[in-house]
Short mmCIF file of C-alpha atoms in Angstrom, two decimals:
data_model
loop_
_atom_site.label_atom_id
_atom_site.label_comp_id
_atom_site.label_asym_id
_atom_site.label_seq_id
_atom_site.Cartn_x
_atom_site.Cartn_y
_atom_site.Cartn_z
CA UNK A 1 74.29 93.35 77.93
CA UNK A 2 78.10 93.97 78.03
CA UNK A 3 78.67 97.08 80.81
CA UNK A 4 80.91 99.49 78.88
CA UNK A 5 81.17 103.63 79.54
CA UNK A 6 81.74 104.48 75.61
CA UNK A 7 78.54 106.60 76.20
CA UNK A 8 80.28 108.83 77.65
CA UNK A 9 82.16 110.80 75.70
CA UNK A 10 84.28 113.54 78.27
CA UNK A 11 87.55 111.36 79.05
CA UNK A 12 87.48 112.77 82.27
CA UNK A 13 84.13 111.95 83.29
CA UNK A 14 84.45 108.62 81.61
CA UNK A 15 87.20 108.09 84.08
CA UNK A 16 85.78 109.32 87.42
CA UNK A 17 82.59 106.95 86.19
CA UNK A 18 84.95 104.17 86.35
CA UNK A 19 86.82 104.80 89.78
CA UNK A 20 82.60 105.45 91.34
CA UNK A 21 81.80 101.74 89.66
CA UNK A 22 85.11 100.41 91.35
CA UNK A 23 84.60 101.97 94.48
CA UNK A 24 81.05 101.22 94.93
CA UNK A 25 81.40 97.98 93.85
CA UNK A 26 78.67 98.52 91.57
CA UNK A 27 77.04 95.54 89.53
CA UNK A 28 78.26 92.06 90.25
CA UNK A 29 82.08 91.00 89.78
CA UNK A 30 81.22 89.64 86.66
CA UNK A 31 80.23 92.96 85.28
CA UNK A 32 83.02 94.62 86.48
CA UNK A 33 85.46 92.07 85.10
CA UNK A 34 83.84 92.75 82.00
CA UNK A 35 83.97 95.85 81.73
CA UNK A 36 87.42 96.67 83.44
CA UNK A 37 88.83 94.23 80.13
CA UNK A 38 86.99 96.67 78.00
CA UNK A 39 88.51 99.77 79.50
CA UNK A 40 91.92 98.71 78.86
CA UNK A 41 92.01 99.66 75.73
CA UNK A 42 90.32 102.74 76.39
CA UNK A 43 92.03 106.66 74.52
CA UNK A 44 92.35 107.99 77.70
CA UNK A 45 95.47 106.50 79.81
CA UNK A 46 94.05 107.12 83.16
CA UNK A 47 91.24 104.69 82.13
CA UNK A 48 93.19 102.22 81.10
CA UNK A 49 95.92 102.72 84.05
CA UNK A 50 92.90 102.32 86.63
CA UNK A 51 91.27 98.99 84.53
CA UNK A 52 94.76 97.41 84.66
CA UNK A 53 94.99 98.04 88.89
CA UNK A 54 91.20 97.49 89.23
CA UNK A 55 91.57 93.62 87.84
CA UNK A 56 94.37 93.08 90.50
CA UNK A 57 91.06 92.53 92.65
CA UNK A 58 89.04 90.40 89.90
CA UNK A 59 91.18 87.96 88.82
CA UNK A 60 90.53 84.45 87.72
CA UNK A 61 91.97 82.07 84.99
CA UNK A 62 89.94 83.65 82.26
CA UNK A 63 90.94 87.15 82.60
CA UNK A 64 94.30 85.88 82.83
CA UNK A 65 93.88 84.29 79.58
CA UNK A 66 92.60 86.83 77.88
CA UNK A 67 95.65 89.04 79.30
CA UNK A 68 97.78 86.69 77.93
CA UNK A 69 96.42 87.05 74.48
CA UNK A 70 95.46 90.69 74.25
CA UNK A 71 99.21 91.54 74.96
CA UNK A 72 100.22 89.40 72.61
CA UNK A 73 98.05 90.72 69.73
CA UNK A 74 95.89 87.61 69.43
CA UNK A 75 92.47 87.22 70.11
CA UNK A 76 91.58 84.24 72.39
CA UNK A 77 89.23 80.94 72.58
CA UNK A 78 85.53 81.95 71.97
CA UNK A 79 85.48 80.11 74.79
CA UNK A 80 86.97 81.90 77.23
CA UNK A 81 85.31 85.08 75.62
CA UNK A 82 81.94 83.69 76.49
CA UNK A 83 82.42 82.68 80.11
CA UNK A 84 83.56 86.44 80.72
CA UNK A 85 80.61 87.92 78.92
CA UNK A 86 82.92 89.77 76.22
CA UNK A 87 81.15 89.78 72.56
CA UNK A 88 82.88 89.22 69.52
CA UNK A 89 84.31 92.77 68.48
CA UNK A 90 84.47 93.66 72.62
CA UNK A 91 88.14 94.42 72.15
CA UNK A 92 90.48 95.18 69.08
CA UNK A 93 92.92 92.34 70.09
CA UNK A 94 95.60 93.98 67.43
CA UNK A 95 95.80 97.71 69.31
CA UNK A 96 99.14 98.66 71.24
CA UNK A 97 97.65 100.47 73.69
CA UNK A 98 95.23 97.71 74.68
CA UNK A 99 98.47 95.21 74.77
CA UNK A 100 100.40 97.84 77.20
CA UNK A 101 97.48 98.08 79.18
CA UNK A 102 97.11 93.83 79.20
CA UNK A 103 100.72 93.99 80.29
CA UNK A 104 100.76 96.28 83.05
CA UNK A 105 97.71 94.14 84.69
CA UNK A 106 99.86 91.04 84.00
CA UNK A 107 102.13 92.77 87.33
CA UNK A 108 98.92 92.07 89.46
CA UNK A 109 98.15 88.07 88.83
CA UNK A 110 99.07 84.99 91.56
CA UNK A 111 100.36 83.80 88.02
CA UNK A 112 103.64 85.74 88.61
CA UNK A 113 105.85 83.19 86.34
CA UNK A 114 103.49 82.69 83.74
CA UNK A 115 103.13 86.59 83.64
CA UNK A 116 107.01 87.22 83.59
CA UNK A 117 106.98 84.59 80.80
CA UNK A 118 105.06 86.67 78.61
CA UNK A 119 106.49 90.03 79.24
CA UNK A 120 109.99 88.17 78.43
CA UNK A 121 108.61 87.14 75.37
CA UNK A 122 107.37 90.70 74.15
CA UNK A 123 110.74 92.24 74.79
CA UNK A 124 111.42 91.46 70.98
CA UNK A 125 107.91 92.79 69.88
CA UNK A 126 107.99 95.15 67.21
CA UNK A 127 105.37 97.45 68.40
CA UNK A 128 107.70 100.20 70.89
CA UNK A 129 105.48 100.67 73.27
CA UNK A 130 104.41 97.10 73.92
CA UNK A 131 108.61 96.35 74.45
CA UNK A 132 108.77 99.06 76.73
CA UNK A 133 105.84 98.22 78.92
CA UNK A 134 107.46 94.19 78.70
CA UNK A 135 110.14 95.28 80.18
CA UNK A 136 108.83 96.88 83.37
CA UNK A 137 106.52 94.35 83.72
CA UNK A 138 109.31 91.40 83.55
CA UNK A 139 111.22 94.05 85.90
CA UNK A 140 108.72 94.86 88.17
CA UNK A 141 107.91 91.01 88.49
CA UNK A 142 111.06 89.42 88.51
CA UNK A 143 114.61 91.64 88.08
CA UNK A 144 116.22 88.46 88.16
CA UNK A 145 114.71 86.77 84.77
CA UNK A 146 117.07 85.59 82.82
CA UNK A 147 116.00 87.76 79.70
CA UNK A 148 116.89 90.56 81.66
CA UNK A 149 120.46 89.19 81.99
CA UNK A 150 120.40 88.72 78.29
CA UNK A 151 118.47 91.32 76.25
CA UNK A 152 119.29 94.21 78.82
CA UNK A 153 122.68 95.54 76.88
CA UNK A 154 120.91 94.98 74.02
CA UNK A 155 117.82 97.19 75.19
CA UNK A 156 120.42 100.19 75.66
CA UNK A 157 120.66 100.76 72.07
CA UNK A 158 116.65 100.11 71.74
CA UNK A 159 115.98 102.53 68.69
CA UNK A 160 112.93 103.42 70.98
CA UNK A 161 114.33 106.33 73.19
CA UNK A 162 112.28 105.90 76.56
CA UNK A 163 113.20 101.95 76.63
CA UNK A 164 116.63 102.54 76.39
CA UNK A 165 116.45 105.45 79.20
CA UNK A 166 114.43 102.83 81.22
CA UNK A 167 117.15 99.91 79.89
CA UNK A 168 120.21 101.99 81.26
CA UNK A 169 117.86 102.92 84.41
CA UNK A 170 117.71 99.43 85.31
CA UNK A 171 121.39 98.58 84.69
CA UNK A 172 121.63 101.20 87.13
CA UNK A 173 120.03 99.60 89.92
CA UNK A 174 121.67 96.23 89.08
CA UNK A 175 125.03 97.44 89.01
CA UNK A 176 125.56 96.03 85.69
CA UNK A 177 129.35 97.60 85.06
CA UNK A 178 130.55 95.56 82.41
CA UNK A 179 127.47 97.79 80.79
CA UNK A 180 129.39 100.82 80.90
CA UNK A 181 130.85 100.55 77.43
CA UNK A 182 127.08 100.17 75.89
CA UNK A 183 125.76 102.97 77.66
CA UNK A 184 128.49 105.28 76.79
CA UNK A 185 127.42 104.22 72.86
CA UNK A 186 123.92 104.68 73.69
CA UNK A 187 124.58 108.10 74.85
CA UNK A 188 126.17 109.14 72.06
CA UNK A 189 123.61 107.77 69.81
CA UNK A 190 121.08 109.59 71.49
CA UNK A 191 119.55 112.89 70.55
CA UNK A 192 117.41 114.85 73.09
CA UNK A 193 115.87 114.26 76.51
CA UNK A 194 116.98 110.72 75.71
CA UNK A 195 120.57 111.75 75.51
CA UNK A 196 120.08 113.62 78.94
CA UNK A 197 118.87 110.56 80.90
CA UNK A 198 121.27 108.62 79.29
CA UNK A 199 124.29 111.05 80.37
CA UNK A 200 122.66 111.05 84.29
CA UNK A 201 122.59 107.03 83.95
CA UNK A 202 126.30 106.76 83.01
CA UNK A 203 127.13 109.09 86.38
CA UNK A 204 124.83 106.91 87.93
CA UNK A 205 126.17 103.75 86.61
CA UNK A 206 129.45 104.64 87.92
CA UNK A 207 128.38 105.63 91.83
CA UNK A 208 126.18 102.21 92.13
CA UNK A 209 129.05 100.29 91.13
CA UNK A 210 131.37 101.93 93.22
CA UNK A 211 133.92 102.59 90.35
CA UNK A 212 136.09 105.66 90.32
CA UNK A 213 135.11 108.37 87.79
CA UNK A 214 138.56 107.34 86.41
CA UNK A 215 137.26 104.24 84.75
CA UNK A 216 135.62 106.29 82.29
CA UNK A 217 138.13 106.66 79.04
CA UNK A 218 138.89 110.65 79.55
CA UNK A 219 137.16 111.81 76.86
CA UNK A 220 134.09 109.95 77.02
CA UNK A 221 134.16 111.06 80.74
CA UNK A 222 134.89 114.87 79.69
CA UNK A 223 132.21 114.53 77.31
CA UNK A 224 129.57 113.35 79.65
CA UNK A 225 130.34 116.33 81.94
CA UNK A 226 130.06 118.82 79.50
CA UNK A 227 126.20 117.05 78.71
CA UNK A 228 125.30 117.62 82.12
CA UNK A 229 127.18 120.96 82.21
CA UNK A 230 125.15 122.34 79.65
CA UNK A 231 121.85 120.75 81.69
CA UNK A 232 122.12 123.06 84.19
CA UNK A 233 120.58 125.83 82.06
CA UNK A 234 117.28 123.64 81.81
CA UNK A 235 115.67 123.57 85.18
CA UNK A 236 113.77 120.78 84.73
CA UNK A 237 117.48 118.31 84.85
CA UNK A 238 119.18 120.73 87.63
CA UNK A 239 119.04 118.71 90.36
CA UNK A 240 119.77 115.38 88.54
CA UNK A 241 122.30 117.17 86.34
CA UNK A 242 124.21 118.47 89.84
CA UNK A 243 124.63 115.18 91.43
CA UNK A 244 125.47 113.34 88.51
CA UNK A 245 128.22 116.18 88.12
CA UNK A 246 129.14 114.87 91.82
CA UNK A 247 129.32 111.63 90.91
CA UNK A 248 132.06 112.33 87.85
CA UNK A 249 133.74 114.82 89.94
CA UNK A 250 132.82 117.07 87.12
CA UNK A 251 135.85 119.96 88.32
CA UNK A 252 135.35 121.45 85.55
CA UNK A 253 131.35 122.35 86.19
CA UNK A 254 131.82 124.40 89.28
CA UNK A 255 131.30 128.11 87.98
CA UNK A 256 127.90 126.09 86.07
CA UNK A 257 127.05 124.97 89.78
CA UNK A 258 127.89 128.31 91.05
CA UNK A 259 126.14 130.12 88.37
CA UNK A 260 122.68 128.30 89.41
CA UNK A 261 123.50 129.25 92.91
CA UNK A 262 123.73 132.72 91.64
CA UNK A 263 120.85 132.72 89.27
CA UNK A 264 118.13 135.07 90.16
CA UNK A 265 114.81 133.06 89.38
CA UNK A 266 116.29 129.40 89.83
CA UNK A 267 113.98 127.62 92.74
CA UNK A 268 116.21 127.59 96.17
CA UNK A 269 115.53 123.81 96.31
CA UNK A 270 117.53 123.56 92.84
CA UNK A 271 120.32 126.47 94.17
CA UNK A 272 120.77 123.29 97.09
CA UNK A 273 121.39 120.60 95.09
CA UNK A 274 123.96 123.07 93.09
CA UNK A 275 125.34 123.61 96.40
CA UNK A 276 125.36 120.14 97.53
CA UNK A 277 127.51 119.09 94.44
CA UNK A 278 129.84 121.89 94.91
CA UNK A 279 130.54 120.49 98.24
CA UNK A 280 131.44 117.27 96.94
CA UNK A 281 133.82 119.09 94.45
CA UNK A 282 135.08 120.45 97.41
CA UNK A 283 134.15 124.53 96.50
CA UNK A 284 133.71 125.95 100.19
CA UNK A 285 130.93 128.51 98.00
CA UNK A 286 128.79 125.49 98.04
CA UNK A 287 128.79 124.99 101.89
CA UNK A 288 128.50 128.25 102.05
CA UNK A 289 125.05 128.24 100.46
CA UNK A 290 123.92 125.47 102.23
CA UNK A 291 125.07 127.57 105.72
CA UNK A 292 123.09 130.38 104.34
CA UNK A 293 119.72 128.12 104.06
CA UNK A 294 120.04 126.93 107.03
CA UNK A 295 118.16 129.98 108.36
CA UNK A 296 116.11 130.58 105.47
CA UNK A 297 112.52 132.11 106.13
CA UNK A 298 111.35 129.12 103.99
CA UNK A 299 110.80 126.09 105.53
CA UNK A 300 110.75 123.75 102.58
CA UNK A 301 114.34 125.65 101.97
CA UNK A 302 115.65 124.40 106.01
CA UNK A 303 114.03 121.37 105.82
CA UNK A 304 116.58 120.12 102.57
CA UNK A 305 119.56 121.93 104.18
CA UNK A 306 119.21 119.80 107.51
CA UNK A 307 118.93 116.94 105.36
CA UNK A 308 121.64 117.59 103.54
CA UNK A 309 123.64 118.24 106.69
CA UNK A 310 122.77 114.67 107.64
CA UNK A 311 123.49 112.90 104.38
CA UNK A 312 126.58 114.79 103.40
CA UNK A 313 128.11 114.23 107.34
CA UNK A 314 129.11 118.01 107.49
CA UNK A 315 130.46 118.01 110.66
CA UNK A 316 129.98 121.98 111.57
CA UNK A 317 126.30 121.76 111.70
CA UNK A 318 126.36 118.51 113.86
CA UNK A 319 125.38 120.84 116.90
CA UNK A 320 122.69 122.55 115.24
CA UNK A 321 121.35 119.35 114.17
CA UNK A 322 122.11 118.04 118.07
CA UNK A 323 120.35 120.47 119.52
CA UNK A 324 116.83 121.19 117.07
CA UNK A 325 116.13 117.23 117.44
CA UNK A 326 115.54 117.69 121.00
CA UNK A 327 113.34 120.55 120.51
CA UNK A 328 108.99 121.01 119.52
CA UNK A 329 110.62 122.88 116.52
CA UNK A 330 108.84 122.72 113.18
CA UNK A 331 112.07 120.93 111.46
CA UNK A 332 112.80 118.85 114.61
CA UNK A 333 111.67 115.50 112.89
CA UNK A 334 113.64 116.64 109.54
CA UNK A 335 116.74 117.28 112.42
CA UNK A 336 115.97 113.66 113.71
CA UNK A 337 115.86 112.09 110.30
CA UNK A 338 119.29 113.60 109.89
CA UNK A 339 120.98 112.69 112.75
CA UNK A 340 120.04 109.29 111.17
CA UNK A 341 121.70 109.81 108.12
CA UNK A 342 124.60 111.09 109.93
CA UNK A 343 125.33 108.62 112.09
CA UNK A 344 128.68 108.04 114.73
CA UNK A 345 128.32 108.11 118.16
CA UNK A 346 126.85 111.77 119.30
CA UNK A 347 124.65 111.29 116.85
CA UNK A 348 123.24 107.80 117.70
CA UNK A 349 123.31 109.14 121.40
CA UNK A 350 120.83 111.76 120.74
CA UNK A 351 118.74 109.39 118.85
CA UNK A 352 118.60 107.36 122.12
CA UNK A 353 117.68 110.74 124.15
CA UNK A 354 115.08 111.47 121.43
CA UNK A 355 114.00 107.83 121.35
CA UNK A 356 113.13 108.08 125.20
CA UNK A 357 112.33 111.18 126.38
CA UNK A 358 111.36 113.29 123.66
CA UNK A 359 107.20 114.73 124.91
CA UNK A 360 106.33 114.35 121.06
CA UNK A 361 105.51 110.02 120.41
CA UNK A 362 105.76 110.38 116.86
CA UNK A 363 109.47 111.55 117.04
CA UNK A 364 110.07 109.09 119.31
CA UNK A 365 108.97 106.18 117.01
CA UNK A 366 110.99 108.16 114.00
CA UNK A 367 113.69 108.30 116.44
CA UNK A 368 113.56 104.52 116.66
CA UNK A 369 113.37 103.61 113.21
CA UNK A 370 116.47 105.49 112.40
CA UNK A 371 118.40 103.39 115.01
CA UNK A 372 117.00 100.22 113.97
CA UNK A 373 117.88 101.04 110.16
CA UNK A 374 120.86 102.40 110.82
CA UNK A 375 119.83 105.52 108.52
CA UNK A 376 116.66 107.75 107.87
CA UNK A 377 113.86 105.70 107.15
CA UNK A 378 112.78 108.33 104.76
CA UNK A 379 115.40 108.70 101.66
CA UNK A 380 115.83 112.37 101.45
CA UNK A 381 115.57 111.94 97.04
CA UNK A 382 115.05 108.68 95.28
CA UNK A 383 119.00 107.67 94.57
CA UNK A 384 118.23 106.90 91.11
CA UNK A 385 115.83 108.73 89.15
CA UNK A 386 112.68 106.52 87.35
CA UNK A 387 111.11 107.12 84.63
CA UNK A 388 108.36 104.53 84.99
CA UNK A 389 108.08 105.81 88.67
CA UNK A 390 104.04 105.95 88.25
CA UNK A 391 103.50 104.50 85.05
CA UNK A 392 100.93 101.05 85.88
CA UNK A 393 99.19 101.05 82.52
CA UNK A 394 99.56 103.05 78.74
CA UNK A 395 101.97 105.75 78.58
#
């Protein structure tokens, strides 16, 4: 008899039934294969997320198979159906979410090629959802494909809003600056919470490939400012809205940045990231925040300020940074992990002093790190935000 949870009708319960089988290792692997393939095509995404990891372990030429064919909306060889136990009707080898699921185990297969070969393929499937998990498969597998090369600009202007945030996300990271021009039309396509990625991925854009702000046309530049101007008033896109503002040297944002700074209820991490861009803008109220949280009575508050000191190399903190590294203070690892960021030579020298004397092993291993990297081995915000940061199966 086929395993399968469908008795169970709480999606919740159906899920933590699934992670006890996995864990457990209950039944043999061939029941588990079984009914992992089932589960991808499960309503509730957690299900399906989990069945697409839990195959990584379970693997074999016929799963793959099936993979192959499920995200490609076909059903495969009775065959290979048989020798995995799956009955006729096991799976609805036509449903999306079952094909998003395939693809997203695809990432975890020795068949790496054969698996980027079939995400590559779906990028021009008509089903949205199935091009949009293709194309972090193909990404996650191989950012070098040579679709990705040649669909990518095309993917900007994906009528499907979420690829073409993840499209322009990934030009991002490759530094793709001839694709300025086609994100900038994207954008302005755009309606939404597309339109407001977008706008952060043009700043973006621009700082990975080192190109001035001035290589936007004026207006389109002025225009993308103003996007992320009027962002500020939606706390969810404050602190991606601020250093994209940074990025553009968005001059004409500072009272925005200043006004979030000032705003009553906004969180104090968010005021910092105002503040941060306001420094970069070169608006003395922004250091002056950052100053001012520097003593805060919340520790999540002085832990971003000394990271910020590090990353933003303000100079008139360097002592305060100098001197809390050395210490058994709470924040002395976020003062050594700045120091790192820093960098030049009193800071490297009281990485050394850290690195050897410090009573406290684990800050003398952190300590380490940071000289050997040459910067904090923990990134004080990921550079470029991601979407599809935790996305492994359905969305």
């Amino acid at each position: 008899m086929t395993p399968t949870l469908a008795h169970i009708a709480n999606s919740e319960a159906r899920h933590r039934e699934l992670l006890r089988i996995l864990e457990q290792e209950q039944g043999s692997p061939a029941d588990r294969r079984a009914l992992l393939l089932i589960c991808l095509d499960d309503p509730y995404p957690p299900v399906r997320q989990d069945a697409a990891r839990g195959l990584g372990a379970l693997m074999s030429e016929e799963v793959i198979e099936v993979l192959v064919h499920l995200a490609r909306g076909q059903a495969p060889p009775p065959q290979t159906l048989a020798s995995l136990a799956l009955p006729d009707g096991a799976l609805d080898w036509q449903s999306a979410r079952a094909a998003v699921a395939a693809l997203a185990a695809l990432r975890f297969t020795p068949q790496v090629d054969r698996s980027a070969a079939v995400a590559a393929e779906l990028l021009d499937d008509a089903r949205d959802d199935v091009r949009f998990q293709a194309l972090l498969t193909l990404y996650r597998l191989a950012p070098e494909h040579p679709a990705i090369e040649e669909k990518l600009e095309a993917l900007l202007s994906d009528p499907d809003a979420e690829l073409a945030s993840s499209a322009a996300q990934i030009a991002v990271e490759l530094r793709r600056a001839e694709m300025l021009p086609a994100l900038l039309q994207s954008w302005q396509g755009a309606r939404g919470p597309a339109r407001q990625a977008l706008a952060v991925a043009v700043a973006e854009l621009v700082d990975a490939s080192e190109l001035s702000p001035e290589s936007l046309p004026e207006a389109s530049r002025s225009a993308v400012v103003e996007e992320l101007t009027s962002m500020l008033r939606d706390e969810a896109w404050i602190a991606q809205a601020s250093r994209a503002l940074a990025m553009l040297d968005g001059q004409a944002a500072r009272e925005a940045l200043h006004a979030v700074i000032a705003r009553w209820f906004a969180h104090p991490l968010l005021k910092l990231d105002a503040a941060a861009a306001l420094i970069e803008l070169g608006d003395a109220r922004g250091e002056a925040h950052l100053a001012a949280s520097l003593n805060a009575r919340r520790n999540d508050v002085r832990g971003y300020a000394l990271r910020l000191v590090g990353v933003k190399r303000l100079g008139q903190h360097l002592d305060h940074l100098l001197q809390l590294a050395k210490t058994s203070d709470y924040h002395a690892d976020t003062a050594v992990l700045a120091l790192a960021d820093f960098g030049g030579e009193a800071a490297t020298e009281a990485l050394r002093e850290v690195a050897q004397h410090h009573a406290d092993a684990e800050l003398r291993e952190l300590a380490r790190a940071g000289l050997e990297l040459g910067h904090s081995p923990e990134p004080i915000a990921p550079r470029h935000a991601r979407p599809d940061a935790d996305v492994d199966g359905a969305p």
